[in-house]
Tab-separated table of C-alpha atoms in Angstrom:
chain	number	residue	atom	x	y	z
A	1	MET	CA	8.145	-8.060	-21.818
A	2	ALA	CA	8.740	-11.617	-22.983
A	3	THR	CA	9.788	-12.210	-26.589
A	4	ASN	CA	6.321	-13.448	-27.571
A	5	GLY	CA	4.758	-10.109	-26.652
A	6	THR	CA	3.179	-11.250	-23.377
A	7	PRO	CA	4.265	-9.836	-19.999
A	8	ALA	CA	7.328	-11.534	-18.512
A	9	ASN	CA	5.160	-11.988	-15.418
A	10	PRO	CA	1.538	-12.610	-16.507
A	11	GLU	CA	0.417	-12.221	-12.885
A	12	ALA	CA	1.307	-8.533	-13.219
A	13	VAL	CA	-1.340	-7.942	-15.908
A	14	VAL	CA	-3.699	-5.128	-14.874
A	15	ALA	CA	-6.798	-3.706	-16.486
A	16	GLN	CA	-6.273	-0.561	-18.514
A	17	PRO	CA	-8.127	2.639	-17.499
A	18	GLY	CA	-11.852	2.294	-18.122
A	19	LYS	CA	-11.585	-1.470	-18.502
A	20	LEU	CA	-12.600	-4.276	-16.121
A	21	GLU	CA	-11.405	-7.615	-14.856
A	22	MET	CA	-13.212	-10.935	-15.034
A	23	GLY	CA	-12.569	-14.632	-14.634
A	24	ILE	CA	-13.518	-17.097	-17.362
A	25	ILE	CA	-13.976	-20.796	-16.651
A	26	GLY	CA	-13.841	-22.891	-19.820
A	27	LEU	CA	-11.285	-22.057	-22.505
A	28	GLY	CA	-12.590	-24.026	-25.468
A	29	ARG	CA	-13.393	-22.771	-28.968
A	30	MET	CA	-15.298	-19.758	-27.678
A	31	GLY	CA	-14.024	-19.234	-24.129
A	32	GLY	CA	-10.386	-19.111	-25.202
A	33	ASN	CA	-11.128	-16.608	-27.963
A	34	MET	CA	-13.113	-14.476	-25.531
A	35	VAL	CA	-10.067	-14.251	-23.270
A	36	LYS	CA	-7.958	-13.137	-26.222
A	37	ARG	CA	-10.492	-10.592	-27.520
A	38	LEU	CA	-10.974	-8.997	-24.104
A	39	ALA	CA	-7.262	-8.984	-23.278
A	40	GLN	CA	-6.528	-7.309	-26.606
A	41	ARG	CA	-8.925	-4.541	-25.584
A	42	GLY	CA	-7.294	-3.892	-22.222
A	43	HIS	CA	-9.332	-5.968	-19.776
A	44	ARG	CA	-7.691	-8.167	-17.140
A	45	ILE	CA	-8.977	-11.688	-17.731
A	46	VAL	CA	-8.137	-14.659	-15.515
A	47	GLY	CA	-8.694	-17.961	-17.285
A	48	TYR	CA	-9.087	-21.511	-16.006
A	49	ALA	CA	-9.696	-24.831	-17.743
A	50	ARG	CA	-9.096	-28.413	-16.698
A	51	THR	CA	-6.517	-28.813	-19.484
A	52	PRO	CA	-3.310	-26.940	-18.554
A	53	ALA	CA	-2.338	-26.481	-22.213
A	54	THR	CA	-5.395	-24.323	-22.879
A	55	VAL	CA	-4.565	-22.176	-19.841
A	56	GLU	CA	-1.069	-21.676	-21.268
A	57	ILE	CA	-2.614	-20.509	-24.553
A	58	ALA	CA	-4.786	-18.019	-22.661
A	59	VAL	CA	-1.691	-16.636	-20.926
A	60	ALA	CA	0.102	-16.328	-24.268
A	61	ASP	CA	-2.941	-14.415	-25.534
A	62	GLY	CA	-2.649	-11.858	-22.748
A	63	GLY	CA	-4.703	-13.430	-19.975
A	64	VAL	CA	-3.745	-14.485	-16.456
A	65	GLY	CA	-3.686	-18.235	-15.872
A	66	ALA	CA	-5.274	-20.110	-12.975
A	67	HIS	CA	-4.686	-23.741	-12.012
A	68	SER	CA	-8.039	-24.239	-10.259
A	69	VAL	CA	-11.382	-22.538	-9.691
A	70	GLU	CA	-10.175	-21.548	-6.226
A	71	ASP	CA	-7.029	-20.020	-7.727
A	72	LEU	CA	-9.101	-18.097	-10.280
A	73	VAL	CA	-11.361	-16.616	-7.592
A	74	SER	CA	-8.349	-15.648	-5.465
A	75	LYS	CA	-6.863	-13.643	-8.347
A	76	LEU	CA	-9.927	-11.406	-8.757
A	77	SER	CA	-10.653	-8.234	-6.808
A	78	LYS	CA	-14.062	-7.424	-5.364
A	79	PRO	CA	-16.728	-7.294	-6.512
A	80	LYS	CA	-15.716	-10.410	-8.426
A	81	THR	CA	-17.168	-11.384	-11.801
A	82	VAL	CA	-16.819	-14.910	-13.203
A	83	TRP	CA	-18.054	-15.997	-16.642
A	84	VAL	CA	-18.784	-19.732	-16.940
A	85	MET	CA	-18.298	-21.027	-20.499
A	86	VAL	CA	-18.663	-24.800	-20.252
A	87	PRO	CA	-21.173	-27.332	-21.675
A	88	SER	CA	-24.735	-26.952	-20.447
A	89	GLY	CA	-26.201	-29.281	-17.855
A	90	GLN	CA	-24.130	-30.971	-15.173
A	91	ALA	CA	-20.850	-29.240	-16.053
A	92	THR	CA	-22.448	-25.808	-15.703
A	93	ASP	CA	-24.267	-26.808	-12.498
A	94	ASP	CA	-21.043	-28.136	-10.947
A	95	ASN	CA	-19.071	-24.978	-11.709
A	96	ILE	CA	-21.797	-22.627	-10.499
A	97	ASN	CA	-22.255	-24.652	-7.308
A	98	GLN	CA	-18.500	-24.549	-6.658
A	99	LEU	CA	-18.378	-20.810	-7.269
A	100	ALA	CA	-21.333	-20.325	-4.916
A	101	GLU	CA	-19.144	-21.649	-2.088
A	102	LEU	CA	-16.187	-19.430	-3.002
A	103	LEU	CA	-17.790	-16.106	-3.862
A	104	GLU	CA	-19.330	-13.551	-1.503
A	105	PRO	CA	-22.435	-11.354	-1.521
A	106	GLY	CA	-22.199	-8.767	-4.281
A	107	ASP	CA	-20.120	-10.970	-6.565
A	108	LEU	CA	-21.489	-11.949	-9.971
A	109	ILE	CA	-21.672	-15.210	-11.941
A	110	ILE	CA	-22.447	-15.124	-15.681
A	111	ASP	CA	-23.444	-18.287	-17.541
A	112	GLY	CA	-22.436	-17.782	-21.172
A	113	GLY	CA	-23.043	-21.340	-22.331
A	114	ASN	CA	-26.082	-22.836	-24.022
A	115	SER	CA	-27.963	-23.610	-20.824
A	116	ARG	CA	-31.685	-24.180	-20.789
A	117	TRP	CA	-33.441	-20.992	-19.719
A	118	THR	CA	-35.263	-22.731	-16.881
A	119	ASP	CA	-31.881	-23.761	-15.436
A	120	SER	CA	-30.799	-20.124	-15.502
A	121	LYS	CA	-33.917	-19.056	-13.598
A	122	ARG	CA	-33.106	-21.727	-10.998
A	123	HIS	CA	-29.489	-20.605	-10.706
A	124	ALA	CA	-30.573	-17.004	-10.197
A	125	GLU	CA	-32.951	-17.971	-7.403
A	126	GLU	CA	-30.444	-20.218	-5.629
A	127	LEU	CA	-27.620	-17.680	-5.817
A	128	SER	CA	-29.869	-14.821	-4.731
A	129	ALA	CA	-30.367	-16.582	-1.404
A	130	LYS	CA	-26.597	-16.237	-0.884
A	131	GLY	CA	-26.505	-12.613	-2.038
A	132	ILE	CA	-24.596	-13.598	-5.188
A	133	HIS	CA	-25.764	-12.012	-8.430
A	134	PHE	CA	-26.400	-14.023	-11.600
A	135	MET	CA	-26.757	-13.271	-15.296
A	136	ASP	CA	-27.265	-15.518	-18.313
A	137	ALA	CA	-25.658	-14.525	-21.600
A	138	GLY	CA	-26.761	-16.353	-24.713
A	139	THR	CA	-23.654	-16.166	-26.904
A	140	SER	CA	-23.569	-16.550	-30.680
A	141	GLY	CA	-20.626	-16.154	-33.015
A	142	GLY	CA	-18.727	-19.415	-32.875
A	143	VAL	CA	-15.088	-19.442	-33.915
A	144	TRP	CA	-15.594	-16.161	-35.804
A	145	GLY	CA	-16.326	-14.243	-32.602
A	146	LEU	CA	-12.660	-13.400	-32.010
A	147	LYS	CA	-12.500	-11.465	-35.279
A	148	VAL	CA	-16.007	-10.050	-35.721
A	149	GLY	CA	-17.431	-10.174	-32.195
A	150	TYR	CA	-20.154	-12.136	-30.419
A	151	SER	CA	-23.890	-11.528	-30.412
A	152	LEU	CA	-24.827	-11.401	-26.725
A	153	MET	CA	-28.382	-11.916	-25.459
A	154	VAL	CA	-28.254	-11.131	-21.745
A	155	GLY	CA	-30.680	-11.860	-18.914
A	156	GLY	CA	-30.489	-10.400	-15.416
A	157	GLU	CA	-30.770	-7.179	-13.456
A	158	ARG	CA	-30.124	-3.791	-15.057
A	159	GLU	CA	-27.562	-2.810	-12.399
A	160	ASP	CA	-25.480	-5.904	-13.173
A	161	PHE	CA	-25.792	-5.306	-16.910
A	162	ASP	CA	-24.559	-1.738	-16.461
A	163	ARG	CA	-21.686	-2.963	-14.301
A	164	ILE	CA	-20.319	-5.354	-16.932
A	165	GLU	CA	-21.291	-3.356	-20.026
A	166	PRO	CA	-17.676	-2.420	-20.872
A	167	LEU	CA	-16.939	-6.149	-21.148
A	168	LEU	CA	-20.037	-6.819	-23.247
A	169	ALA	CA	-19.291	-3.873	-25.542
A	170	ASP	CA	-15.794	-5.191	-26.244
A	171	LEU	CA	-16.975	-8.764	-26.782
A	172	ALA	CA	-19.712	-7.770	-29.234
A	173	PRO	CA	-19.732	-5.876	-32.521
A	174	GLU	CA	-21.497	-2.508	-32.578
A	175	ASN	CA	-25.152	-2.916	-31.496
A	176	GLY	CA	-24.522	-6.626	-30.977
A	177	TYR	CA	-25.560	-6.982	-27.337
A	178	GLY	CA	-28.512	-6.132	-25.121
A	179	LEU	CA	-30.443	-6.868	-21.936
A	180	MET	CA	-33.333	-9.132	-22.936
A	181	GLY	CA	-35.077	-9.221	-19.554
A	182	PRO	CA	-34.669	-10.851	-16.125
A	183	ALA	CA	-32.608	-13.962	-15.467
A	184	GLY	CA	-33.459	-16.683	-17.964
A	185	ALA	CA	-34.516	-14.278	-20.706
A	186	GLY	CA	-31.078	-14.270	-22.307
A	187	HIS	CA	-30.959	-18.026	-22.700
A	188	PHE	CA	-34.610	-18.111	-23.798
A	189	VAL	CA	-33.861	-15.675	-26.643
A	190	LYS	CA	-30.700	-17.633	-27.561
A	191	MET	CA	-32.741	-20.842	-27.604
A	192	VAL	CA	-35.191	-19.379	-30.124
A	193	HIS	CA	-32.242	-17.930	-32.082
A	194	ASN	CA	-30.834	-21.440	-32.432
A	195	GLY	CA	-34.237	-22.809	-33.423
A	196	ILE	CA	-34.355	-20.251	-36.243
A	197	GLU	CA	-30.825	-21.279	-37.189
A	198	TYR	CA	-32.036	-24.876	-37.531
A	199	GLY	CA	-34.702	-23.792	-40.012
A	200	MET	CA	-32.336	-21.609	-42.043
A	201	LEU	CA	-29.746	-24.362	-42.293
A	202	GLN	CA	-32.410	-26.837	-43.427
A	203	ALA	CA	-33.695	-24.465	-46.114
A	204	TYR	CA	-30.208	-23.980	-47.547
A	205	ALA	CA	-29.589	-27.726	-47.348
A	206	GLU	CA	-32.726	-28.588	-49.277
A	207	GLY	CA	-32.082	-25.928	-51.904
A	208	TYR	CA	-28.527	-27.053	-52.519
A	209	GLU	CA	-29.613	-30.700	-52.669
A	210	ILE	CA	-32.171	-29.867	-55.387
A	211	LEU	CA	-29.457	-28.067	-57.346
A	212	HIS	CA	-26.984	-30.907	-56.826
A	213	ALA	CA	-29.489	-33.547	-58.021
A	214	SER	CA	-30.763	-31.656	-61.065
A	215	GLU	CA	-30.245	-32.583	-64.719
A	216	TYR	CA	-27.994	-29.534	-65.145
A	217	ASP	CA	-24.258	-29.565	-64.544
A	218	LEU	CA	-24.419	-26.696	-62.081
A	219	ASP	CA	-21.449	-24.965	-60.477
A	220	LEU	CA	-22.617	-24.603	-56.877
A	221	LYS	CA	-19.724	-22.351	-55.964
A	222	ASP	CA	-20.629	-19.970	-58.776
A	223	ILE	CA	-24.325	-20.068	-57.854
A	224	THR	CA	-23.356	-19.214	-54.291
A	225	ARG	CA	-21.279	-16.265	-55.543
A	226	VAL	CA	-24.257	-14.899	-57.463
A	227	TRP	CA	-26.618	-15.370	-54.514
A	228	GLN	CA	-24.162	-13.592	-52.217
A	229	ASN	CA	-24.515	-10.393	-54.205
A	230	GLY	CA	-27.938	-8.762	-54.216
A	231	SER	CA	-30.214	-11.781	-53.778
A	232	VAL	CA	-32.885	-11.953	-51.083
A	233	VAL	CA	-31.339	-15.155	-49.675
A	234	ARG	CA	-27.893	-13.635	-49.089
A	235	SER	CA	-26.691	-14.067	-45.506
A	236	TRP	CA	-23.650	-14.902	-43.411
A	237	LEU	CA	-24.572	-18.582	-43.717
A	238	LEU	CA	-24.442	-18.247	-47.500
A	239	ASP	CA	-20.987	-16.691	-47.188
A	240	LEU	CA	-19.973	-19.697	-45.115
A	241	ALA	CA	-21.373	-22.019	-47.781
A	242	ALA	CA	-18.927	-20.430	-50.217
A	243	LEU	CA	-16.069	-21.119	-47.794
A	244	ALA	CA	-17.256	-24.693	-47.276
A	245	PHE	CA	-17.428	-25.425	-51.018
A	246	GLU	CA	-13.976	-23.886	-51.444
A	247	ALA	CA	-12.521	-26.009	-48.635
A	248	GLU	CA	-14.313	-29.298	-49.303
A	249	GLY	CA	-15.324	-29.165	-52.983
A	250	ALA	CA	-18.884	-28.868	-54.249
A	251	ASP	CA	-19.593	-32.587	-53.728
A	252	LEU	CA	-18.568	-32.435	-50.035
A	253	ALA	CA	-17.259	-35.939	-50.621
A	254	ASN	CA	-15.241	-36.134	-47.413
A	255	ILE	CA	-18.076	-35.053	-45.111
A	256	ARG	CA	-20.595	-37.513	-43.793
A	257	GLY	CA	-24.138	-36.106	-43.703
A	258	TYR	CA	-24.499	-36.619	-39.954
A	259	VAL	CA	-25.801	-33.621	-37.995
A	260	GLU	CA	-25.813	-33.402	-34.186
A	261	ASP	CA	-28.105	-31.287	-32.033
A	262	SER	CA	-27.139	-30.036	-28.589
A	263	GLY	CA	-30.545	-29.275	-27.115
A	264	GLU	CA	-31.639	-25.786	-28.142
A	265	GLY	CA	-33.696	-27.001	-31.107
A	266	ARG	CA	-35.517	-29.517	-28.916
A	267	TRP	CA	-36.139	-26.873	-26.245
A	268	THR	CA	-37.466	-24.423	-28.844
A	269	VAL	CA	-39.925	-26.991	-30.160
A	270	GLN	CA	-41.003	-27.807	-26.598
A	271	ALA	CA	-41.510	-24.083	-25.879
A	272	ALA	CA	-43.637	-23.798	-29.021
A	273	ILE	CA	-45.759	-26.724	-27.825
A	274	ASP	CA	-46.065	-25.235	-24.327
A	275	GLU	CA	-47.214	-21.894	-25.745
A	276	SER	CA	-49.427	-23.469	-28.473
A	277	VAL	CA	-47.387	-21.720	-31.161
A	278	PRO	CA	-47.211	-23.506	-34.545
A	279	ALA	CA	-43.552	-23.896	-35.521
A	280	PRO	CA	-43.526	-26.444	-38.365
A	281	VAL	CA	-40.266	-25.310	-40.009
A	282	ILE	CA	-38.196	-25.438	-36.823
A	283	THR	CA	-39.829	-28.709	-35.771
A	284	MET	CA	-39.163	-30.400	-39.102
A	285	SER	CA	-35.592	-29.112	-39.216
A	286	LEU	CA	-35.005	-30.767	-35.848
A	287	LEU	CA	-36.504	-34.032	-37.093
A	288	MET	CA	-34.333	-33.844	-40.203
A	289	ARG	CA	-31.277	-33.791	-37.965
A	290	PHE	CA	-32.473	-37.062	-36.506
A	291	ALA	CA	-32.965	-38.411	-40.020
A	292	SER	CA	-29.398	-37.435	-40.943
A	293	ARG	CA	-28.101	-40.005	-38.485
A	294	GLN	CA	-29.798	-42.854	-40.319
A	295	ASP	CA	-29.077	-42.265	-44.010
A	296	ASP	CA	-26.449	-40.058	-45.602
A	297	SER	CA	-27.760	-37.170	-47.713
A	298	TYR	CA	-26.208	-34.273	-49.568
A	299	GLY	CA	-28.417	-31.788	-47.721
A	300	ALA	CA	-27.079	-33.058	-44.406
A	301	LYS	CA	-23.536	-32.674	-45.754
A	302	VAL	CA	-24.287	-28.986	-46.440
A	303	ILE	CA	-25.500	-28.439	-42.858
A	304	ALA	CA	-22.492	-30.282	-41.418
A	305	ALA	CA	-20.116	-28.213	-43.559
A	306	LEU	CA	-21.777	-24.900	-42.601
A	307	ARG	CA	-21.734	-25.722	-38.887
A	308	ASN	CA	-18.035	-26.510	-39.187
A	309	GLN	CA	-17.465	-23.132	-40.845
A	310	PHE	CA	-19.332	-20.927	-38.363
A	311	GLY	CA	-18.760	-22.796	-35.126
A	312	GLY	CA	-15.729	-24.978	-35.675
A	313	HIS	CA	-17.958	-27.946	-34.927
A	314	ALA	CA	-16.373	-31.265	-35.793
A	315	VAL	CA	-17.620	-33.086	-38.864
A	316	LYS	CA	-17.937	-36.818	-39.319
A	317	THR	CA	-15.844	-37.937	-42.263
A	318	GLU	CA	-16.420	-41.129	-44.175
A	319	GLY	CA	-15.067	-43.977	-42.075
A	320	ALA	CA	-14.479	-41.806	-38.983
A	321	ALA	CA	-16.662	-40.631	-36.106
A	322	SER	CA	-16.675	-37.314	-34.277
A	323	GLY	CA	-19.195	-35.265	-32.350
A	324	GLY	CA	-20.324	-31.685	-32.033
A	325	GLY	CA	-22.800	-29.319	-30.478
A	326	ASN	CA	-25.054	-26.720	-32.021
């Protein structure tokens, strides 16, 4: 063993009895932590990212490093399983298309990013023609997933779900994963999940802004403490509000009220329109994100601070610019 606790030869890492092996492409905030969580639980995880430094971190966390997609595939035994954890859209398409040329019938690709559900249906159909299996895994948990686990909303075939269940069980907390339906269903459920998140964030934002603007000299941190214990609005997001106020101060003076959206809210609203389902709260919360980019508001600061707490999403500070997803 090396002095840092990792094998002297990371290539020699093997899965423990009852555990599996998998490749992960994309070692960002969530992908890198997934490598670490699975390696800690005895799985053999081969990681690849375009930035060599992140691959080195994955190796230090117990994974096996790869210097290319081809190298990653070569280090997996059959049937091979590769989890793609990169931004939705072109990046996901490019990686899946490259894997389609490298993998063989019976191998499995899992898209764990925030892809649109219709893209996942397309990927499943295209890969099926090559005999390659596909699953979509809507993944929630942000930067906290390493410690508490990820909520996993999976779409695909039951036989593939059963095959990778040991991986899913170790990624998720107890009862935190499930097969939602055929390919596309996982990302559809995750899309609606994120639409609900939009509405919850907006409700907290508006409530805190009313408190902040009132005639009373209110201690928002203390109010949050009271709400956290026994109230009907207690939630993980409220716990994160307490952390945000502790880190940034109740005025959130250093956070600009600028809130990004990465697509899921828009797709949820479009799905509501397509199905003739009234969704005024989710729709207005999406529009309020647009409004946040025009004029600064305290409510938008609350949302920006909470998103930073649960997902590690960058915040825009006064005088500086930065981006972020959902």
